[in-house]
mmCIF file of C-alpha atoms and ligand atoms in Angstrom:
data_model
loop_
_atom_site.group_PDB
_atom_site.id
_atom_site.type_symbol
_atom_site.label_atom_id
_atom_site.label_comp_id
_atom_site.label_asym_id
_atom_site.label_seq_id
_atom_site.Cartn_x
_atom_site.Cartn_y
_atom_site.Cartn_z
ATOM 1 C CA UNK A 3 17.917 -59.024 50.264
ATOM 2 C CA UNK A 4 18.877 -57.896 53.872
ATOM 3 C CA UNK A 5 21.864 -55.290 53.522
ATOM 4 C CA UNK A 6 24.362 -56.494 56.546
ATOM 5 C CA UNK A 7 24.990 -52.812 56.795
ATOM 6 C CA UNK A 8 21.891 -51.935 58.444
ATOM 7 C CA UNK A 9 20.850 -52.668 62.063
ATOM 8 C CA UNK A 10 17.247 -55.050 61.938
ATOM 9 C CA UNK A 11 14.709 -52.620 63.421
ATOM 10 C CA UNK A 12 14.289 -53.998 67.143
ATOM 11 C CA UNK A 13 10.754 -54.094 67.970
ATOM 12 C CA UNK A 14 11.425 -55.393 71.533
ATOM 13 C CA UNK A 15 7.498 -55.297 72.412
ATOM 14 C CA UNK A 16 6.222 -57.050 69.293
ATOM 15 C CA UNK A 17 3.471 -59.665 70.760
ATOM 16 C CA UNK A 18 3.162 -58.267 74.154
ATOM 17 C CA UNK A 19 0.019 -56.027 74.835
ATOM 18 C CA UNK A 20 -0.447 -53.680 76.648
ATOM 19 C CA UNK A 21 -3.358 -51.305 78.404
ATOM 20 C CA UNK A 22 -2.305 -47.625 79.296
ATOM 21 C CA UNK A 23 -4.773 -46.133 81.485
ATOM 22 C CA UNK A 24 -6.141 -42.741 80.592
ATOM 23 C CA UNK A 25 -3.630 -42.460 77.629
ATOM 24 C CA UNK A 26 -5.673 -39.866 75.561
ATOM 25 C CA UNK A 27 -3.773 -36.933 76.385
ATOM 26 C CA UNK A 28 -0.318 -36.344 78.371
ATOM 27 C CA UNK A 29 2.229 -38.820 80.151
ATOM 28 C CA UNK A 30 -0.335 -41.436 79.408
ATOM 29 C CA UNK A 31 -0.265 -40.288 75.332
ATOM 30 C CA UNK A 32 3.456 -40.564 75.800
ATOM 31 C CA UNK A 33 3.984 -44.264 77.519
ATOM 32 C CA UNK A 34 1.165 -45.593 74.806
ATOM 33 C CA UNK A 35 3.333 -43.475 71.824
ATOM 34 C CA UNK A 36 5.971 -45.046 73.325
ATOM 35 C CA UNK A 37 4.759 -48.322 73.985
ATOM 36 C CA UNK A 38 3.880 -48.906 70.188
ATOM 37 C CA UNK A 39 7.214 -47.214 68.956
ATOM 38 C CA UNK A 40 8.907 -50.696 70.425
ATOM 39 C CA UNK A 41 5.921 -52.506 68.968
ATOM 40 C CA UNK A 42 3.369 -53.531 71.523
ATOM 41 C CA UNK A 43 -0.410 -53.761 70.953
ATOM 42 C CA UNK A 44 -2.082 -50.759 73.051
ATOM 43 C CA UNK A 45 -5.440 -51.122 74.134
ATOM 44 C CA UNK A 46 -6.453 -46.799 75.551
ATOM 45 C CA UNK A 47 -7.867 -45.293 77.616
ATOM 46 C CA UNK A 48 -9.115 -41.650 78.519
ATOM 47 C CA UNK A 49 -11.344 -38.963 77.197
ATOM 48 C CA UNK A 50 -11.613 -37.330 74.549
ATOM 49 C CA UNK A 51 -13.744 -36.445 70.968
ATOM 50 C CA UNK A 52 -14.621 -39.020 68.778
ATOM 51 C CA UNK A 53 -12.877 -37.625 66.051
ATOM 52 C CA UNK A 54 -9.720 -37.558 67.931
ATOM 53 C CA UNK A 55 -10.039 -40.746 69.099
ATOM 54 C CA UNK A 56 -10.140 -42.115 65.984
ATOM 55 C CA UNK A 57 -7.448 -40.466 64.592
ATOM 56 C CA UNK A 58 -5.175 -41.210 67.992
ATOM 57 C CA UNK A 59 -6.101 -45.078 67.444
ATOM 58 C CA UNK A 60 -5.096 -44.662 63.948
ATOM 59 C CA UNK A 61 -1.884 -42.843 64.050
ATOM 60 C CA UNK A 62 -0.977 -45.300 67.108
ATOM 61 C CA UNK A 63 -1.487 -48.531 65.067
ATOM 62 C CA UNK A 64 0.567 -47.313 62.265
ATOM 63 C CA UNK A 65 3.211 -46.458 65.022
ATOM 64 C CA UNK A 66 2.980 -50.187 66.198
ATOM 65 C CA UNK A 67 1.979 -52.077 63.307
ATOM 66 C CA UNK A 68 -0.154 -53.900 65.829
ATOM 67 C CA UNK A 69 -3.851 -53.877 66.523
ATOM 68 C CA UNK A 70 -5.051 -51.014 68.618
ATOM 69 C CA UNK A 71 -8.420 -50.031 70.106
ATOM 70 C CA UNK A 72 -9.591 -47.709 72.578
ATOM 71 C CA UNK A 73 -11.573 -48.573 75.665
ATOM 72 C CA UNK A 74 -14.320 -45.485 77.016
ATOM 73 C CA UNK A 75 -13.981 -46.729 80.968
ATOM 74 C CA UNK A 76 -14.515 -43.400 83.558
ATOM 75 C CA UNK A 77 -12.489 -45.582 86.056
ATOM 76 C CA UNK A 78 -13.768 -42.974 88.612
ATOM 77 C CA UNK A 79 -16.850 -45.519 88.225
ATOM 78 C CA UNK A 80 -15.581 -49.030 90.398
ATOM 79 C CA UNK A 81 -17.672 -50.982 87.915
ATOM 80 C CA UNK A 82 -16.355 -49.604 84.689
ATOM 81 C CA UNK A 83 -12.752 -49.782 86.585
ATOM 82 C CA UNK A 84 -13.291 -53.887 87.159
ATOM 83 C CA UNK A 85 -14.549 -53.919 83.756
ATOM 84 C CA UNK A 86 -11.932 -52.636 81.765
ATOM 85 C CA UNK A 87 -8.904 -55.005 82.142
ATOM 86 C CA UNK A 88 -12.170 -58.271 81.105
ATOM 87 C CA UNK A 89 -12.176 -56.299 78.161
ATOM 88 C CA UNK A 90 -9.089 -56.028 76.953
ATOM 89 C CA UNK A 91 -8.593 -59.901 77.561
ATOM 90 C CA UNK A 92 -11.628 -60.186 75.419
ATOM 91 C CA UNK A 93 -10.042 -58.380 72.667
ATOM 92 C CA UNK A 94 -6.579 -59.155 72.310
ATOM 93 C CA UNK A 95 -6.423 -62.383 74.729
ATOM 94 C CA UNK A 96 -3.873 -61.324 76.620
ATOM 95 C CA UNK A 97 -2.479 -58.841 78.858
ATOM 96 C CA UNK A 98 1.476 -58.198 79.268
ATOM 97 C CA UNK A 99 1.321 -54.730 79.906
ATOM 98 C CA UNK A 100 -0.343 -52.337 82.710
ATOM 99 C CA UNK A 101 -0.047 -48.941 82.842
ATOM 100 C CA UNK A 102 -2.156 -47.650 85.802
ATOM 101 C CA UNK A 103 -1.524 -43.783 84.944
ATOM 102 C CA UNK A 104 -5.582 -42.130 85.192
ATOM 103 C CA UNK A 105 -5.243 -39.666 87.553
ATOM 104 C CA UNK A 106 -6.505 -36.498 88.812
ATOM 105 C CA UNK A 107 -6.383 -33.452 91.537
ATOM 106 C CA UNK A 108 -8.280 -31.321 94.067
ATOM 107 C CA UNK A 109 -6.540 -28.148 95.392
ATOM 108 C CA UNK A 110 -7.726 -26.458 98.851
ATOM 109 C CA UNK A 111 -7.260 -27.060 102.566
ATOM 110 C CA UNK A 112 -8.431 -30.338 103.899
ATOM 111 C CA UNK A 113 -11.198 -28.151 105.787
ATOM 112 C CA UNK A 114 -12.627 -26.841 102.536
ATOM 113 C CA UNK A 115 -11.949 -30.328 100.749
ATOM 114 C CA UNK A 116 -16.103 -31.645 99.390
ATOM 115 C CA UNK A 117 -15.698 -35.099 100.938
ATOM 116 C CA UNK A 118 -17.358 -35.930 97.524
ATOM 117 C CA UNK A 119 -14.057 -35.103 95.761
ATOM 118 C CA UNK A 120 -12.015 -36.934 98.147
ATOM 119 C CA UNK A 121 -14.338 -40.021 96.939
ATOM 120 C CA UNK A 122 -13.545 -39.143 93.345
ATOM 121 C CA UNK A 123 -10.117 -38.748 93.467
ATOM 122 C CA UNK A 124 -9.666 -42.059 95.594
ATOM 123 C CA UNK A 125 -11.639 -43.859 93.238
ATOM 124 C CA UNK A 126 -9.751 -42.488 90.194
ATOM 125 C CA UNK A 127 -6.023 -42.126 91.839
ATOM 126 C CA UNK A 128 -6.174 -45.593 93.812
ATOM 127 C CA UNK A 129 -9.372 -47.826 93.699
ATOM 128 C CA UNK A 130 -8.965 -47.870 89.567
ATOM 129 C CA UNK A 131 -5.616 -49.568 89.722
ATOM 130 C CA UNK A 132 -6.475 -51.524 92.604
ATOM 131 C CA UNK A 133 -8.864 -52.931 90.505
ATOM 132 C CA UNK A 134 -7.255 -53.160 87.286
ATOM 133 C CA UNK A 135 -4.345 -55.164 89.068
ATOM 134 C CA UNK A 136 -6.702 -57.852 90.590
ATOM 135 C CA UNK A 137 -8.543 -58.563 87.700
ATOM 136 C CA UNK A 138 -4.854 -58.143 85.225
ATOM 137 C CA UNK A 139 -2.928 -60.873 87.733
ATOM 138 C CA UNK A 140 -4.650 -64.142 86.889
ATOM 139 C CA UNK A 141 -3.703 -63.857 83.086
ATOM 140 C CA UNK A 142 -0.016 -62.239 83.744
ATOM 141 C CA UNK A 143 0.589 -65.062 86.519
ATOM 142 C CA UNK A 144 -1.150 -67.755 83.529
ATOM 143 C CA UNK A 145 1.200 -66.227 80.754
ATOM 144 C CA UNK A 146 4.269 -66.553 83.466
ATOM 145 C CA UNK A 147 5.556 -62.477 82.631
ATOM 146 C CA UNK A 148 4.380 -59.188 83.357
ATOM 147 C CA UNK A 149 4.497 -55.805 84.383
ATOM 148 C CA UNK A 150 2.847 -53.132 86.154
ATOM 149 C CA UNK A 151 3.791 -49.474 86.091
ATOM 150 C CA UNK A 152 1.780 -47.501 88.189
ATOM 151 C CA UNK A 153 2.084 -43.248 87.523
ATOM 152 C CA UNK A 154 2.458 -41.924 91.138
ATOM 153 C CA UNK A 155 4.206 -38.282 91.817
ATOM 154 C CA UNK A 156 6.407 -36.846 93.989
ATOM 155 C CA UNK A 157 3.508 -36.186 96.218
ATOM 156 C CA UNK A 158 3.404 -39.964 96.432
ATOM 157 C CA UNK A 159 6.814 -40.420 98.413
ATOM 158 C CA UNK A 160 6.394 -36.055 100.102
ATOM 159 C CA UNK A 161 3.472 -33.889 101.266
ATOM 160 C CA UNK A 162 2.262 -31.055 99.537
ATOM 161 C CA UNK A 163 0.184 -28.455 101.066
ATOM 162 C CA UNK A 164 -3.726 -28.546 99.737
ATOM 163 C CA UNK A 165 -3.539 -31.795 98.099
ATOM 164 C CA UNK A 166 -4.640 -33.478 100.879
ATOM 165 C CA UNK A 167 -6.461 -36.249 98.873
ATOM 166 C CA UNK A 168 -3.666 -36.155 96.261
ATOM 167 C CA UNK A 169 -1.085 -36.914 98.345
ATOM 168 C CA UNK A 170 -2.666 -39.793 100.575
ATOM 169 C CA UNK A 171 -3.959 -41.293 96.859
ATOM 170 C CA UNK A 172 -0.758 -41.121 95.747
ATOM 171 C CA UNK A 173 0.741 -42.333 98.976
ATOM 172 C CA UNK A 174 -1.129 -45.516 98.807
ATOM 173 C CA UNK A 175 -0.849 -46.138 94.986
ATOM 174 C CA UNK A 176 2.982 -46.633 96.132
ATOM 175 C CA UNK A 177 2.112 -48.458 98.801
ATOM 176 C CA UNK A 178 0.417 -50.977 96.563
ATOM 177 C CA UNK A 179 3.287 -51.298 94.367
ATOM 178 C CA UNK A 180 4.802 -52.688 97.237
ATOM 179 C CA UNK A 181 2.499 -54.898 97.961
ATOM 180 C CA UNK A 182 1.928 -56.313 94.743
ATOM 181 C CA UNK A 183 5.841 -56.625 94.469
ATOM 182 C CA UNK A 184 5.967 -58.861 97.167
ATOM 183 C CA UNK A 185 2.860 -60.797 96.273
ATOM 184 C CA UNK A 186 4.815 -61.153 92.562
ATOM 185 C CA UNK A 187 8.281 -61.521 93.900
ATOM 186 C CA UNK A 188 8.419 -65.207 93.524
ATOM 187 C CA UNK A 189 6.835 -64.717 89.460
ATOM 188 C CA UNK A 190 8.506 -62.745 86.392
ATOM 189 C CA UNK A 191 5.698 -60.043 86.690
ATOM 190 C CA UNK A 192 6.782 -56.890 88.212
ATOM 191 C CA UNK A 193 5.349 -54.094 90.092
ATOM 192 C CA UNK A 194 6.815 -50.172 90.372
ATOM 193 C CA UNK A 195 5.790 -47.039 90.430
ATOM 194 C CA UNK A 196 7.320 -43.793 89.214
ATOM 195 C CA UNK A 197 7.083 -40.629 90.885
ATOM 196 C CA UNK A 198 7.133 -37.594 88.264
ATOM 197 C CA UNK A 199 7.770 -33.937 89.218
ATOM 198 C CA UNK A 200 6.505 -31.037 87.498
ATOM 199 C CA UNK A 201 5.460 -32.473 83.937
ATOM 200 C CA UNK A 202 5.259 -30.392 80.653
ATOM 201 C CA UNK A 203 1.867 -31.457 80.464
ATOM 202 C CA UNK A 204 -1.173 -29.328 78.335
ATOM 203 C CA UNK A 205 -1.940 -28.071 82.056
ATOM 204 C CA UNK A 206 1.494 -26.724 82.738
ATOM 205 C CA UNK A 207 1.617 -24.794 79.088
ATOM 206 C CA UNK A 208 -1.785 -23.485 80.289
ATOM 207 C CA UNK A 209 -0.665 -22.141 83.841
ATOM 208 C CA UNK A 210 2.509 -20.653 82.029
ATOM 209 C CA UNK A 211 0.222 -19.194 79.916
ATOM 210 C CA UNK A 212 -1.946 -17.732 82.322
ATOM 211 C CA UNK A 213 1.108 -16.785 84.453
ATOM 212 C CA UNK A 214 2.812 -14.524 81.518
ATOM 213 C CA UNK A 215 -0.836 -12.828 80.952
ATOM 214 C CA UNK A 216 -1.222 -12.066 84.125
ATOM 215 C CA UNK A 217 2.967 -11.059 84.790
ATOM 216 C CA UNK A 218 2.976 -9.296 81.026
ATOM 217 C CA UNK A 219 6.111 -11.511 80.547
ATOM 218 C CA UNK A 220 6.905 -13.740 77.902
ATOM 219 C CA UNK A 221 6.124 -17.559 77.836
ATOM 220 C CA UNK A 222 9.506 -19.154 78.131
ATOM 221 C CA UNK A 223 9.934 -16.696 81.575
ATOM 222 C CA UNK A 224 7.002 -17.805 82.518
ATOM 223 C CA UNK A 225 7.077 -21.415 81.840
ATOM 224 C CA UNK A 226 10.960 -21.189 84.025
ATOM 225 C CA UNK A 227 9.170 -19.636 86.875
ATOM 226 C CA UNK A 228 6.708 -22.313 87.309
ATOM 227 C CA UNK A 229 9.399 -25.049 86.673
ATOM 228 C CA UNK A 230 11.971 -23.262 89.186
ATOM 229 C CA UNK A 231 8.831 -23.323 91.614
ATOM 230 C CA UNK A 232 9.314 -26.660 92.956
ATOM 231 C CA UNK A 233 12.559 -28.327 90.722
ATOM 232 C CA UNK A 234 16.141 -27.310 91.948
ATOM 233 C CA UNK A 235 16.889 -27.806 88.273
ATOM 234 C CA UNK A 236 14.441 -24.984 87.205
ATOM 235 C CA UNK A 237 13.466 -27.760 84.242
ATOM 236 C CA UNK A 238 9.974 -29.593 84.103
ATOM 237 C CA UNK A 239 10.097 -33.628 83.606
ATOM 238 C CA UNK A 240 8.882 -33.796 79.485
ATOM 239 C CA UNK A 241 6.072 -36.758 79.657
ATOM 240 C CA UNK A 242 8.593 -38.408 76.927
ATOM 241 C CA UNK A 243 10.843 -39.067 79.878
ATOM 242 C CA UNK A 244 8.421 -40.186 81.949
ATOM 243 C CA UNK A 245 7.101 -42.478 79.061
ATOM 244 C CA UNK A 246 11.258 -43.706 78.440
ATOM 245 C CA UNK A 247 11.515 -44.451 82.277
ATOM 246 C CA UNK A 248 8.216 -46.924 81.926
ATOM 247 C CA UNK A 249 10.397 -48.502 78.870
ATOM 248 C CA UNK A 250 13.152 -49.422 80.517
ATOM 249 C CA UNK A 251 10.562 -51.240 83.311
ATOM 250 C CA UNK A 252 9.091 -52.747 80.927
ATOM 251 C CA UNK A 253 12.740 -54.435 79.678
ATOM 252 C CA UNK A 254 14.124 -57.452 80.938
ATOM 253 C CA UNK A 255 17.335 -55.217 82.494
ATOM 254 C CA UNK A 256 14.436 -54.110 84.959
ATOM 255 C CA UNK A 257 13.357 -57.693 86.056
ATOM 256 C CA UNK A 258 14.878 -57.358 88.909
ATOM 257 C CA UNK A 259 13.521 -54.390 89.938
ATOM 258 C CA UNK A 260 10.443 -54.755 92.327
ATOM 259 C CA UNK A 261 8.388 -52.745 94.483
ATOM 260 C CA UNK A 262 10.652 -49.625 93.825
ATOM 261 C CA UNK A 263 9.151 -45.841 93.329
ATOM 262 C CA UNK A 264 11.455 -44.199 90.880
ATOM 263 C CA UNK A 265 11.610 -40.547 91.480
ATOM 264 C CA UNK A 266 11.978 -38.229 88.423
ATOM 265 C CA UNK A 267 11.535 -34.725 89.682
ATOM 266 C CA UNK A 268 14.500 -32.490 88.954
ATOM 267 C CA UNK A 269 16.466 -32.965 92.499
ATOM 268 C CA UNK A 270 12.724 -31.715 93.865
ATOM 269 C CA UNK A 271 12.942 -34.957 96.651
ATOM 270 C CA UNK A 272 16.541 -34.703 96.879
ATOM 271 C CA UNK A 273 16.424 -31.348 99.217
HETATM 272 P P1 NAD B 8 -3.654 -35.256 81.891
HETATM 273 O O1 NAD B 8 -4.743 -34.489 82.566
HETATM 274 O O2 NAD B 8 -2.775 -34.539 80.919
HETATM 275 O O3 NAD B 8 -4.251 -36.557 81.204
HETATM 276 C C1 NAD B 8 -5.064 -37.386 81.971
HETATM 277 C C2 NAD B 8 -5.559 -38.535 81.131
HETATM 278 O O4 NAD B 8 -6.433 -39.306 81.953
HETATM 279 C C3 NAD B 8 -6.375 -38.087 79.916
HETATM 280 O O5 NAD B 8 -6.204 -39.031 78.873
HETATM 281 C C4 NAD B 8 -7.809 -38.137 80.447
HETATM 282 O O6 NAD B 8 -8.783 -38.309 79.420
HETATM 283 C C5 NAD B 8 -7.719 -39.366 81.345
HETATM 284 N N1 NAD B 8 -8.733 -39.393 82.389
HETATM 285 C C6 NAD B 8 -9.091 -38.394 83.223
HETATM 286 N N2 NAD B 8 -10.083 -38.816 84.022
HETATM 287 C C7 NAD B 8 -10.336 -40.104 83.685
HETATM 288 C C8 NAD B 8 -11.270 -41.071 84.131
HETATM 289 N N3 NAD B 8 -12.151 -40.797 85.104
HETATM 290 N N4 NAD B 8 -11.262 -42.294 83.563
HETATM 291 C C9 NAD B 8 -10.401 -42.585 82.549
HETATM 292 N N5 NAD B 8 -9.497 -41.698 82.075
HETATM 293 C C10 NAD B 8 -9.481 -40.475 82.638
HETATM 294 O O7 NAD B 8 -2.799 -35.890 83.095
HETATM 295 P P2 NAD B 8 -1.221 -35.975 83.283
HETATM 296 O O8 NAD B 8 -0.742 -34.671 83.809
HETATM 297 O O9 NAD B 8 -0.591 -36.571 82.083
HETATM 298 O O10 NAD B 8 -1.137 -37.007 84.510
HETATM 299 C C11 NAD B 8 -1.116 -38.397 84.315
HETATM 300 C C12 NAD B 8 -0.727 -39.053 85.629
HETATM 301 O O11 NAD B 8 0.531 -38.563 86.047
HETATM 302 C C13 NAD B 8 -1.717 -38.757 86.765
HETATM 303 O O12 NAD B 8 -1.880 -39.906 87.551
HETATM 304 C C14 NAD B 8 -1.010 -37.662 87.556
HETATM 305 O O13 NAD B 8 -1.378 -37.666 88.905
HETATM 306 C C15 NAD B 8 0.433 -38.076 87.368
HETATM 307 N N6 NAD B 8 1.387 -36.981 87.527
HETATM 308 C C16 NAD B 8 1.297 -35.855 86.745
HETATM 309 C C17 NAD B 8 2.224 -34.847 86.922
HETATM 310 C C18 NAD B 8 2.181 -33.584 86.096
HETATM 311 O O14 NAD B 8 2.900 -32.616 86.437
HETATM 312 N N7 NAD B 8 1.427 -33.540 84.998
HETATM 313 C C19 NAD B 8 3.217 -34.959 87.903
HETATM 314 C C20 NAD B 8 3.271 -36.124 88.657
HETATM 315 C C21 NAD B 8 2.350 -37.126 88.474
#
């Protein structure tokens, strides 16, 4: 028998599925961890060791008590980027949920930048979820609900020196947002981007690693340099806030919200 006492667990996401896009490791692990916490089926995406993969599908499906799979797409790779989003409506026969967060980086001036890697980074950063939203629109606009969370930065809505190709990826991932918002605006699918700062990511534990090596100063110093670097709150942005920011868009509190890039970067854009 129920006891009156105790709160139902709300599983807000039950029946909705949802694809996270490189969700092997990072913000992307967090969103899909967080995805399934409220229910949701998770279809991932993203590198990683077989092993590990098995294990992540595992521990994620126990999370959700929904199916869960993992999808190998290098969306650097158009064709495997068109492909992915058939796939997952060939699997779970639906699609609710799109988290366009794959992404990745090239540091120097633009005069040193291989115009290969600009290619790369275009494809990964910006032609992957312009593909994955063409190809996820026909079944959100046949189910009559969706959304679409695409991971921009900072560097999305600023400039940033030596990220050339970062920041003009990032630049038009937001700028699709707002064009798919529009294009949506009239439908119950939505379309926004959020625009991390600094992220406690495995690559900022390894530059504050590095960093204390090379300043023979402890971790924790370390790790508050980096973060006082760029946020006027000397904190980093922990992916689980990133991850409870793509929650709330994914609510129906957020319907309303459209075409918006939600910073989350410590006061970094406020300056
Ligand atoms: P990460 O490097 O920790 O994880 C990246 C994920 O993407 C992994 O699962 C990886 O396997 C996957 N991936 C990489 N290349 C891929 C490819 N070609 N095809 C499919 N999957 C691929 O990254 P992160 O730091 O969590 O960043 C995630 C997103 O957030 C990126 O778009 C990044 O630009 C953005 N972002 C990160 C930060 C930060 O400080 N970490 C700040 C702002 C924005």
């Amino acid at each position: 028998m129920n006891n009156p006492l105790v709160a139902p667990t709300v599983r807000p996401l039950a029946g909705r599925v949802a694809l996270v896009t490189g969700s092997t490791d990072g913000i992307g692990l967090a969103i899909a961890r967080a995805l399934a916490s409220q229910g949701a089926s998770l279809a991932l995406n993203g590198f990683g060791e077989a092993a590990a993969l098995v294990q992540l599908v595992e521990s994620l499906g126990a999370l959700s008590g929904s199916y869960v799979c993992h999808l190998p797409a290098d969306l650097s790779d158009p064709q495997q980027a068109a492909a992915l989003v058939p796939q997952v409506l060939q699997q779970f026969g639906r699609l609710d949920i799109l988290v366009n967060n794959a992404g990745t980086q090239h540091k120097s001036p633009i005069e040193e930048h291989p115009p290969g890697r600009w290619d790369q980074i275009m494809a990964l950063n910006l032609d992957a979820p312009f593909h994955t939203i063409r190809t996820a629109l026909p079944a959100m606009r046949q189910q009559g609900w969706g959304r679409i969370i695409n991971i921009a930065s900072v560097y999305g809505l600023a400039g940033g020196i030596d990220r050339s190709s970062y920041v003009a990826s990032k630049h038009g991932l937001v700028g699709l947002t707002k064009a798919v918002a529009l294009e949506t605006a009239r439908t119950a699918i939505t379309c926004n981007a959020i625009c991390p700062g600094d992220v406690s990511t495995r690559i900022f534990y390894r530059n504050a690693k590095l960093l204390a090596e090379q300043e023979q100063i402890s971790r924790q110093e370390a790790q508050q340099r980096i973060a006082a670097g760029n946020m006027p709150s000397g904190h980093v942005v922990s992916p689980e806030q990133v991850a409870s920011l793509a929650l709330y868009l994914c609510s129906e509190a957020a319907s309303e919200m459209r075409g918006t890039a939600l910073s989350l970067d410590g006061g970094w854009l406020a300056r």
